[in-house]
Amino acid sequence: MADKKKQFAVIGLGRFGGSVCKELYKMGHQVLAIDLNETKVNEFTAFSTHAVVANSTDEKALQSLGIRNFEYVIVAIGDNIQSSILTTLVLKEMDVNNVWVKAQNIYHHKVLDKIGADRIIHPEQDMGIRIAQHLASEKIVDYIELSDEYSIVELLATKKIDNRSLIDLHVRAKYGCTILAIKRGEEINVSPLPKDMIYQKDILIVIGHKNDLKRFEEEGM
Ligand code: ADP
């Protein structure tokens, strides 16, 4: 496992950056937590490998932290768009490979895109979409948008498909979507075979075109 550990730096320890930092650290990765605010930094000493007070718009400060050696740097500065942009610019000028940045709005997004942010995240919108999908159907447990057309959904198996095998359900032939995995309690079957059974309350992880997924969810189960 040790060689799978990655090095991350999280800049800005608000609600979003703080959650990213804690989760990565919990997963066993090396995480450098950075914030201007000393109280925040102190709070995160227990949830990171190192927590330091620094202003990320200061190139020298980032250099002295050896930020170039981090595989991923997450810029999670919220309201201060100017600091977020400047930090991203400095990181890309320092040749940091993967700079992921939280965007506040579409204008912020456009600028981040122009200055080379490798991935731009809109946590509120993404979460809003997932929650809406969940609210719209009790069968949808989770939802990940892959593109405008394709997504992955987690569907709760209903009574209608209880005690049926995958071959019996013909999901791919009938609906054009693919069951990637079946979760049953703590267990997860990641390469289900045609003969594998589905029981009510299993969670099916299904990939496909949005229209096909919708048809499967509404008509197939
Ligand atoms: P969220 O909406 O995710 O809670 P916030 O705007 O509340 O985000 O938090 C952003 C964090 O980023 C704050 O803790 C703030 O101190 C920190 N921050 C803002 N500017 C800088 C900077 N230049 N360098 C380091 N940290 C910064």
XYZ file of C-alpha atoms and ligand atoms in Angstrom:
248
model
C 0.000 0.000 0.000
C 2.823 2.401 0.875
C 3.850 2.939 -2.761
C 0.285 3.887 -3.636
C 0.376 6.841 -1.295
C 0.347 10.173 -3.032
C 1.475 13.597 -1.948
C -1.145 16.315 -1.825
C -1.151 19.937 -0.778
C -4.421 21.614 0.120
C -4.476 25.420 0.115
C -7.391 26.985 2.003
C -8.939 25.055 4.861
C -12.547 26.236 4.666
C -15.451 23.789 4.467
C -14.464 22.393 1.066
C -10.648 22.380 1.409
C -10.983 21.154 4.987
C -13.094 18.154 3.948
C -10.720 17.289 1.090
C -7.750 17.484 3.446
C -9.322 15.337 6.171
C -10.519 12.677 3.745
C -7.166 12.343 1.927
C -5.360 12.108 5.264
C -7.850 9.510 6.513
C -7.121 7.493 3.351
C -3.446 7.390 4.340
C -2.024 9.939 1.931
C 0.582 12.590 2.725
C -1.207 15.907 2.996
C 0.285 19.336 3.464
C -2.406 21.717 4.758
C -1.901 25.429 4.082
C -3.898 28.436 5.223
C -3.333 32.097 6.027
C -5.302 31.746 9.203
C -3.347 30.396 12.160
C -6.410 29.150 14.019
C -7.405 27.061 10.994
C -3.889 25.697 10.676
C -3.822 24.689 14.338
C -7.157 22.958 13.916
C -5.743 20.896 11.030
C -2.530 19.671 12.665
C -4.507 16.592 13.728
C -5.928 16.022 10.234
C -2.854 16.436 8.017
C 0.766 15.349 7.745
C 1.921 18.958 8.117
C -0.114 22.093 8.618
C 1.494 25.453 7.932
C 0.573 29.114 7.952
C 1.430 30.633 4.569
C 0.103 33.050 2.007
C -0.215 31.037 -1.180
C 0.003 34.107 -3.402
C 3.606 34.488 -2.217
C 5.759 32.497 -4.628
C 8.730 32.400 -2.260
C 6.600 30.990 0.533
C 5.362 28.204 -1.765
C 8.885 27.511 -2.973
C 10.176 27.139 0.557
C 7.428 24.572 1.190
C 8.722 22.561 -1.779
C 5.308 22.727 -3.425
C 6.766 21.582 -6.767
C 7.283 18.120 -5.310
C 3.583 17.576 -4.707
C 1.726 15.496 -7.225
C -1.531 17.344 -6.663
C -2.223 20.796 -5.305
C -5.816 21.679 -4.479
C -6.629 25.387 -4.368
C -9.692 25.702 -2.147
C -9.696 29.420 -1.504
C -13.337 30.428 -1.384
C -14.440 34.026 -1.501
C -11.158 35.664 -2.363
C -11.207 35.069 -6.120
C -8.158 37.245 -6.692
C -6.072 35.111 -4.305
C -7.375 31.932 -5.892
C -6.366 33.127 -9.389
C -2.984 34.424 -8.285
C -2.230 31.199 -6.418
C -3.153 29.112 -9.459
C -0.979 31.282 -11.688
C 2.011 30.961 -9.350
C 1.561 27.168 -9.113
C 1.356 26.738 -12.892
C 4.387 29.007 -13.383
C 6.231 26.763 -10.930
C 5.278 23.806 -13.155
C 3.150 21.980 -10.629
C 1.596 19.148 -12.650
C -1.900 18.819 -11.265
C -3.538 21.946 -9.961
C -7.210 21.471 -9.032
C -9.082 24.628 -8.213
C -12.462 25.368 -6.684
C -14.318 27.969 -8.761
C -16.850 30.401 -7.344
C -18.616 31.297 -10.585
C -18.414 31.073 -14.367
C -16.075 34.091 -14.735
C -13.708 32.644 -12.190
C -13.920 29.330 -14.072
C -13.009 30.984 -17.390
C -9.963 32.709 -15.961
C -8.791 29.523 -14.249
C -9.151 27.694 -17.529
C -7.082 30.316 -19.382
C -4.236 30.250 -16.878
C -3.947 26.471 -17.045
C -5.793 25.039 -14.033
C -5.839 21.282 -14.647
C -9.236 20.724 -13.143
C -11.881 23.195 -12.083
C -14.369 22.144 -9.443
C -17.808 23.510 -8.611
C -18.626 21.644 -5.400
C -21.981 23.289 -4.703
C -23.333 22.733 -8.216
C -22.035 19.151 -8.402
C -23.549 18.316 -5.048
C -26.800 20.069 -6.013
C -27.104 17.883 -9.120
C -26.456 14.714 -7.124
C -28.955 15.625 -4.438
C -31.584 16.546 -7.056
C -31.130 13.189 -8.763
C -31.536 11.444 -5.443
C -34.632 13.462 -4.579
C -36.182 12.815 -7.998
C -36.115 9.061 -7.569
C -35.911 6.961 -4.443
C -34.084 4.333 -6.478
C -31.146 6.647 -7.212
C -28.624 6.460 -4.400
C -25.833 8.376 -6.102
C -25.075 9.943 -9.422
C -21.855 10.875 -11.213
C -21.980 12.861 -14.416
C -19.286 11.718 -16.881
C -20.252 14.043 -19.728
C -23.388 15.753 -21.061
C -24.588 12.381 -22.291
C -23.139 9.687 -20.059
C -23.238 9.038 -16.364
C -22.824 6.433 -13.670
C -25.673 5.869 -11.229
C -26.091 3.824 -8.096
C -29.539 2.278 -8.117
C -31.314 0.523 -5.293
C -32.597 -2.848 -6.504
C -36.369 -3.068 -6.195
C -38.641 -6.014 -5.558
C -39.223 -6.249 -9.299
C -35.687 -7.527 -9.908
C -35.291 -9.467 -6.646
C -33.804 -12.926 -7.091
C -33.000 -12.487 -10.771
C -29.678 -13.126 -12.479
C -27.950 -10.570 -14.702
C -28.430 -12.771 -17.757
C -32.081 -13.058 -16.924
C -32.470 -9.272 -16.774
C -30.706 -8.598 -20.101
C -29.918 -5.063 -19.018
C -27.360 -4.416 -21.749
C -29.466 -5.822 -24.568
C -32.724 -4.249 -23.424
C -31.526 -0.908 -22.095
C -28.015 -0.443 -23.516
C -26.455 0.134 -20.109
C -23.889 -1.909 -18.213
C -23.906 -3.053 -14.597
C -20.362 -2.381 -13.404
C -20.733 -3.648 -9.866
C -23.186 -4.947 -7.278
C -22.978 -3.798 -3.678
C -24.540 -5.957 -0.979
C -24.009 -4.569 2.521
C -20.261 -4.230 2.973
C -19.468 -6.490 0.023
C -18.930 -5.311 -3.486
C -18.764 -7.484 -6.596
C -16.803 -5.448 -9.120
C -16.874 -7.828 -12.049
C -20.299 -9.392 -11.960
C -20.823 -12.512 -14.082
C -23.974 -13.174 -16.108
C -25.062 -15.831 -13.629
C -24.682 -13.550 -10.593
C -27.903 -12.847 -8.732
C -29.481 -9.561 -7.727
C -31.540 -9.245 -4.564
C -33.814 -6.479 -3.369
C -31.844 -3.696 -1.609
C -28.621 -4.506 -3.485
C -27.055 -1.399 -4.953
C -26.323 -1.613 -8.664
C -23.616 0.599 -10.114
C -24.632 1.215 -13.699
C -22.969 3.127 -16.532
C -24.642 4.304 -19.707
C -26.280 7.020 -21.725
C -28.532 9.150 -19.537
C -31.620 8.268 -21.569
C -30.871 4.540 -21.291
C -30.226 4.787 -17.568
C -33.501 6.615 -17.111
C -35.367 3.953 -19.075
C -33.769 1.182 -17.017
C -34.545 2.954 -13.762
C -38.156 3.684 -14.699
C -39.120 0.565 -16.634
C -36.566 -2.098 -15.830
C -36.658 -2.042 -12.079
P -15.361 27.465 1.847
O -16.443 28.187 1.080
O -14.912 26.197 1.164
O -15.675 27.239 3.313
P -13.729 29.725 2.627
O -13.716 30.914 1.721
O -14.549 29.823 3.875
O -14.098 28.437 1.756
O -12.268 29.335 3.080
C -11.148 29.557 2.338
C -9.907 29.452 3.202
O -8.805 29.895 2.399
C -9.935 30.316 4.462
O -9.629 29.512 5.591
C -8.853 31.363 4.184
O -8.127 31.698 5.356
C -7.943 30.653 3.188
N -7.210 31.585 2.333
C -7.691 32.675 1.679
N -6.709 33.285 0.996
C -5.572 32.571 1.214
C -4.204 32.684 0.787
N -3.803 33.686 0.004
N -3.308 31.762 1.224
C -3.692 30.759 2.026
N -4.963 30.583 2.453
C -5.885 31.478 2.077
